[in-house]
Tab-separated table of C-alpha atoms in Angstrom:
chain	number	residue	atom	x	y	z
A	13	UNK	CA	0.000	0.000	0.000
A	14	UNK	CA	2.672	2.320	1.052
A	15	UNK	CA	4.838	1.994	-2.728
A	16	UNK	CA	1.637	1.635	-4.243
A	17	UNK	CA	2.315	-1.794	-5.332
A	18	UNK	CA	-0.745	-2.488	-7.528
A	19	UNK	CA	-0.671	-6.588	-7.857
A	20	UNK	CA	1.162	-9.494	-5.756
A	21	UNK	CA	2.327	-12.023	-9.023
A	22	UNK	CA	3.786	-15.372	-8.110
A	23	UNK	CA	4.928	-17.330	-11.068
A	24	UNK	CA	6.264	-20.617	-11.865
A	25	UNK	CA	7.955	-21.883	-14.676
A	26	UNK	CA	9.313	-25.107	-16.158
A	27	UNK	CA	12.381	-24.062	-18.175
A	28	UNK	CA	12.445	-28.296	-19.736
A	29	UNK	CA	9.158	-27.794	-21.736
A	30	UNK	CA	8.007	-24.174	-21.798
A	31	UNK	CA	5.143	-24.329	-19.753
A	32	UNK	CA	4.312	-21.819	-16.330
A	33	UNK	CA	1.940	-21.016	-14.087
A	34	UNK	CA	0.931	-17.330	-12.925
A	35	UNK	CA	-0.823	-16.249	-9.711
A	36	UNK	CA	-1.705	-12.900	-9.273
A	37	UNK	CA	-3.786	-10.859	-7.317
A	38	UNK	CA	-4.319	-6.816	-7.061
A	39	UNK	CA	-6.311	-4.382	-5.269
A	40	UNK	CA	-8.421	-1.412	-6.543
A	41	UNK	CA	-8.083	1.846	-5.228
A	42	UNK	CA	-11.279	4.341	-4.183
A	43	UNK	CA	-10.626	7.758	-2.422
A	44	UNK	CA	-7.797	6.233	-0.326
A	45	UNK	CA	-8.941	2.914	0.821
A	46	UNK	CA	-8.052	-0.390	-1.178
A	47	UNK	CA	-10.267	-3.034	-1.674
A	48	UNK	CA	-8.594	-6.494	-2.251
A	49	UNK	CA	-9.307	-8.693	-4.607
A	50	UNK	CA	-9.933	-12.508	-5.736
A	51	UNK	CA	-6.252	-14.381	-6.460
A	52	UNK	CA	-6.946	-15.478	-10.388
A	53	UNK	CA	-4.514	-18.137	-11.666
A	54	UNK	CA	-3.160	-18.709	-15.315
A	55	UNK	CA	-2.033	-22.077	-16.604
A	56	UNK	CA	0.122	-21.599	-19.835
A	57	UNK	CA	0.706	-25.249	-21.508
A	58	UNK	CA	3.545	-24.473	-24.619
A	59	UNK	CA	2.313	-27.342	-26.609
A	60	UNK	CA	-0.917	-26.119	-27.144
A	61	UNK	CA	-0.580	-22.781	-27.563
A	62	UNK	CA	1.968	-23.290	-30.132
A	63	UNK	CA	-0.144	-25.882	-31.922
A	64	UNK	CA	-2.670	-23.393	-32.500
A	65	UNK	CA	-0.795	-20.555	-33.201
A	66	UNK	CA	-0.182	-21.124	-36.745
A	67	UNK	CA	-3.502	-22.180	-37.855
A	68	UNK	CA	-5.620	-19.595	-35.765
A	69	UNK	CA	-2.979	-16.790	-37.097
A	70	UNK	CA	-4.120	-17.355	-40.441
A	71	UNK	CA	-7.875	-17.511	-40.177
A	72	UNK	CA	-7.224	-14.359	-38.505
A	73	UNK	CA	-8.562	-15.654	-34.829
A	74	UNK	CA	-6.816	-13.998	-32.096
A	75	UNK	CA	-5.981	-16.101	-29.440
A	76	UNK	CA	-8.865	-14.492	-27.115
A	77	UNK	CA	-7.456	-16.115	-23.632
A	78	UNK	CA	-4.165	-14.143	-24.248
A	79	UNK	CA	-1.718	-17.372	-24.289
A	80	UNK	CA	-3.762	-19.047	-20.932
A	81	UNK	CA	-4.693	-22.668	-21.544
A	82	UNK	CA	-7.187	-22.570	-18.567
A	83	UNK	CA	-8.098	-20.273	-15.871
A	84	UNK	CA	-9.451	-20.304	-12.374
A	85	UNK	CA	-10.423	-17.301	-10.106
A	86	UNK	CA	-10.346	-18.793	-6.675
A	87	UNK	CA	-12.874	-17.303	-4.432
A	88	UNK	CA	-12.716	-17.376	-0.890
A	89	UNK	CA	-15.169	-20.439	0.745
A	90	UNK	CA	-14.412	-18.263	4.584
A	91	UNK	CA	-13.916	-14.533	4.719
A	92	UNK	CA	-15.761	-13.697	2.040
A	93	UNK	CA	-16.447	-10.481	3.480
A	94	UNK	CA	-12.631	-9.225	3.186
A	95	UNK	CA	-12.800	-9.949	-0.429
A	96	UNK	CA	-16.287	-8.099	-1.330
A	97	UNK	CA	-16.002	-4.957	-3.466
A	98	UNK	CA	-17.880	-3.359	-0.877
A	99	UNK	CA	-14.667	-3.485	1.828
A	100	UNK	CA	-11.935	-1.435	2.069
A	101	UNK	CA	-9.218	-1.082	4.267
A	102	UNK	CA	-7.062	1.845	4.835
A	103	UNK	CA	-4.165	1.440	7.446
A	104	UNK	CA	-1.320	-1.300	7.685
A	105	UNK	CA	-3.025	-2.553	10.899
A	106	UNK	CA	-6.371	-2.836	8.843
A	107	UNK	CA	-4.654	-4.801	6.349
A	108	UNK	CA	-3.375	-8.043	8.380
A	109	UNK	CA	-6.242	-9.931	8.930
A	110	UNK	CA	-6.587	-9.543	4.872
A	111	UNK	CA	-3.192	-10.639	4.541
A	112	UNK	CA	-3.794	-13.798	6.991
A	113	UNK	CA	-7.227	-14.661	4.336
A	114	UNK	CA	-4.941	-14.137	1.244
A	115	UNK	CA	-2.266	-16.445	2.781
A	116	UNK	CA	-4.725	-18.878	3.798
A	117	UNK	CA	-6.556	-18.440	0.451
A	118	UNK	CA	-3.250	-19.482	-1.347
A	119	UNK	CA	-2.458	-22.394	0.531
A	120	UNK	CA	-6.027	-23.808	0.402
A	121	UNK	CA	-7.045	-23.012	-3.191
A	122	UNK	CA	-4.455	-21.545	-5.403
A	123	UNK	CA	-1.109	-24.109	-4.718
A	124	UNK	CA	-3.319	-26.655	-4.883
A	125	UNK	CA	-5.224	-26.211	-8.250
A	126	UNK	CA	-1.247	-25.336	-9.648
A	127	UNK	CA	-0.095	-28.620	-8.421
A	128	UNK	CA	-3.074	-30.413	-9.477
A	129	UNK	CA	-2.726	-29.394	-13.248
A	130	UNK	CA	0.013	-27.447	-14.129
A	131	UNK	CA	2.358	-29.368	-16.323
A	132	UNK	CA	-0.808	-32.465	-15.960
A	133	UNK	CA	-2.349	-31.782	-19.243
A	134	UNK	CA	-4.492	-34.768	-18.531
A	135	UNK	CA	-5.897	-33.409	-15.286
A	136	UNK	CA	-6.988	-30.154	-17.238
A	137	UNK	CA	-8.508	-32.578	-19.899
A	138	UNK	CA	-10.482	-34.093	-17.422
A	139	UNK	CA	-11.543	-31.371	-15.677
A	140	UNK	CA	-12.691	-29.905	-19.404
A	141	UNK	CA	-14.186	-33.221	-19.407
A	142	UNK	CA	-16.902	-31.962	-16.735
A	143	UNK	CA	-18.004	-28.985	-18.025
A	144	UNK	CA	-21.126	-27.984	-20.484
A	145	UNK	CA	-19.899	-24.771	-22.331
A	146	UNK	CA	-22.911	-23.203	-21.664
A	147	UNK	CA	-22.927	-19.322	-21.441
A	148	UNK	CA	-24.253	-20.201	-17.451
A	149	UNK	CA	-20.697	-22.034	-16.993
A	150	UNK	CA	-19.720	-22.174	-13.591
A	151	UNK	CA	-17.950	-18.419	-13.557
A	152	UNK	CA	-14.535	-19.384	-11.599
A	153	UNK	CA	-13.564	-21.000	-14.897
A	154	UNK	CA	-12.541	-19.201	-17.852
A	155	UNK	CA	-12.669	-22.091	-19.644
A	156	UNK	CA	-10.812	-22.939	-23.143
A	157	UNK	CA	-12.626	-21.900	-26.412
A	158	UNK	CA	-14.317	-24.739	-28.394
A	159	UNK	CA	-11.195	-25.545	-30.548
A	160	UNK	CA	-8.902	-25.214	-27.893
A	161	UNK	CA	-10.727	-27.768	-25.541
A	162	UNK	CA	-11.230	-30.264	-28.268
A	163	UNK	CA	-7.630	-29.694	-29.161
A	164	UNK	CA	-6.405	-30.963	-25.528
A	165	UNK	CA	-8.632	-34.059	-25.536
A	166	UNK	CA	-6.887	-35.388	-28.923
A	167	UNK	CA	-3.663	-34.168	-27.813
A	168	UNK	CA	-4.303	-36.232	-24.448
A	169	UNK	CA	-5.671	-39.010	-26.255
A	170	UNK	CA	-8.795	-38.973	-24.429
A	171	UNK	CA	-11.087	-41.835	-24.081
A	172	UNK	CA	-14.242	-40.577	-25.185
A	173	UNK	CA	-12.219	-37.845	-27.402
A	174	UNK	CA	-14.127	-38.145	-30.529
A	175	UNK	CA	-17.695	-38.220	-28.478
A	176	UNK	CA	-16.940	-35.022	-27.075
A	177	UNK	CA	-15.237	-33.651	-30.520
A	178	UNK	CA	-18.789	-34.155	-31.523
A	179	UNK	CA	-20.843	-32.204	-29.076
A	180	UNK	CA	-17.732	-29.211	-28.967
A	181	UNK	CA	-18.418	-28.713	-33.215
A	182	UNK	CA	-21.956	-28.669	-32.739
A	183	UNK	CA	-21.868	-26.390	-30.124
A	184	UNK	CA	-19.764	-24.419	-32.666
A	185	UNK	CA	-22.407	-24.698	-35.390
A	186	UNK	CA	-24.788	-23.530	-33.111
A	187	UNK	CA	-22.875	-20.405	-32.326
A	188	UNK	CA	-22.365	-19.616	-36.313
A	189	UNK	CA	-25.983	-20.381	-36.854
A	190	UNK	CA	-26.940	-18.429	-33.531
A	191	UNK	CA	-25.072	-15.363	-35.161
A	192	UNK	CA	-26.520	-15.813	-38.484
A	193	UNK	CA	-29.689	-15.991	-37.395
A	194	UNK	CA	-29.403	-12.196	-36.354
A	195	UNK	CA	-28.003	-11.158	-39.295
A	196	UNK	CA	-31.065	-12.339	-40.885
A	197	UNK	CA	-33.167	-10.359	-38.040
A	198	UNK	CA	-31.096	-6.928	-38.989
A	199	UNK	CA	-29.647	-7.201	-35.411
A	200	UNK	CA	-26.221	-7.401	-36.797
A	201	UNK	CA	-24.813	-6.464	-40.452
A	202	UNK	CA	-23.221	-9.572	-41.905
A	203	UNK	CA	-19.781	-7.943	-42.231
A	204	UNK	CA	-19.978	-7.319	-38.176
A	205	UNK	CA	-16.250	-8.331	-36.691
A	206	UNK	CA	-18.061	-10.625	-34.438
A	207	UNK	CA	-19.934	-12.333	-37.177
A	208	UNK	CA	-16.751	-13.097	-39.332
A	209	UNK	CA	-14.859	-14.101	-35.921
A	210	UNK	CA	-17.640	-16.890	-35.332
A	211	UNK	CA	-17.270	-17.914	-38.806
A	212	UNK	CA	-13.763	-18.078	-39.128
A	213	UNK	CA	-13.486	-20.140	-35.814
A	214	UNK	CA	-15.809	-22.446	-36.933
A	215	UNK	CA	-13.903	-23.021	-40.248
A	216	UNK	CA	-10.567	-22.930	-38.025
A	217	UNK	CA	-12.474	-25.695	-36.183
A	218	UNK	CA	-13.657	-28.158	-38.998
A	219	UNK	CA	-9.862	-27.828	-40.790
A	220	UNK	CA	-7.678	-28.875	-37.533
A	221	UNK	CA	-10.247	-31.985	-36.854
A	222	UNK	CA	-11.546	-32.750	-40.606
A	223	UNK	CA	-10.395	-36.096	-40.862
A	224	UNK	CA	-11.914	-36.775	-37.247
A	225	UNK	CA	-14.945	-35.385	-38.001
A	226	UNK	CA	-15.447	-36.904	-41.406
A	227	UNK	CA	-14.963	-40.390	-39.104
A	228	UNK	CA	-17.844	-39.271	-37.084
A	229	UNK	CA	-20.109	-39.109	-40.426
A	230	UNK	CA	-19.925	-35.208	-41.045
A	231	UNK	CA	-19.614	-33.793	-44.228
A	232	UNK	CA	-16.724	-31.335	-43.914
A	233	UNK	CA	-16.184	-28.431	-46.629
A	234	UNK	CA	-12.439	-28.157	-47.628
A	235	UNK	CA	-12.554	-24.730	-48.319
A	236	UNK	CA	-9.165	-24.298	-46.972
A	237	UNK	CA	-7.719	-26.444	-50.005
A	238	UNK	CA	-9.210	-23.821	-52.014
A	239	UNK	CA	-7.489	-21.043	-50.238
A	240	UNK	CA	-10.696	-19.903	-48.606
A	241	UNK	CA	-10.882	-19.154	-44.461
């Protein structure tokens, strides 16, 4: 508070692979009191990222969870109250019982979830594994995009990877059709950023897992071998 230190960062890497994990947590500032907040944590995995790089650079995707293969905000189960936006604290002495919940925060909920799955690509699949990808998703995950998530279950070789390759596309399809569906309404004009974004991520999807998908029975458009995105 005193050097106006804006966010606490803990980060650890693996220097044999590539791969790190980033803690951080910061504090915002209102007429001279700081309110804490929520410890978010960042698993990078190199292998994926850089697996998608190349194809989601040239459909013109932008990575949208800024080079994080999976998220978690960890939210306090106890002292919930020294964590609301609503409290702020002022003085060093006001501070410490803060500091003891952040502490205790850490050694409850954020060393364990980077021990559980950083550098345990499997553990991340399965934990992928249990989620819907609804917009309702439980919101201490900010969980991989569609192709990303499908990505890791092939990549992990995944027992029911193709099953879930299935439902991921068609809840991709349903997002392009979703989108499309207000272009036809006039809600959105069909050269709308977001509309081409949906599009190309869906055509980003079906090239990456086209022969998979053509093994599940879909009929898959090579538009790429025509030089189309």
């Amino acid at each position: 508070m005193t050097h106006a230190v804006k966010t606490y960062v803990f980060r650890k890497s693996n220097v044999s692979n590539g791969n790190h994990a980033l803690m951080a947590s910061g504090y915002c500032v209102y007429s001279n009191r700081y309110g804490i907040e929520p410890f978010s944590v960042r698993l990078y995995f190199k292998e994926v990222e850089k697996g998608l790089d190349e194809l989601l650079l040239r459909y013109g995707v932008i990575n949208e969870e800024s080079k994080t293969t999976i998220s978690k905000v960890c939210m306090p189960e106890k002292h919930k109250d020294l964590f609301s936006p609503n409290y702020f604290v002022s003085t060093v002495e006001e501070f410490q019982p803060v500091r003891a919940a952040m502490q205790e925060l850490i050694d409850e909920k954020v060393f364990p979830f980077i021990d559980k799955y950083n550098d345990h690509l499997e553990n991340v699949a399965e934990l992928l594994m249990g989620l819907d990808f609804n917009d309702n998703i439980d919101y201490q995950y900010l969980y991989p995009s569609l192709i990303k998530s499908a990505y890791i279950f092939k990549m992990t070789g995944h027992a029911r990877y193709k099953e879930r390759l299935a439902y991921l596309y068609g809840k991709s399809i349903a997002e392009e059709k979703n989108i499309q569906r207000d272009v036809a309404l006039g809600k959105v004009s069909a050269g709308h950023p977001l509309v081409l974004k949906i599009a190309h991520k869906l055509h980003a999807f079906e090239e990456l897992f086209c022969e998979d998908l053509e093994a599940c029975g879909y009929k898959i458009d090579h538009r790429w071998e025509r030089g189309e995105t």
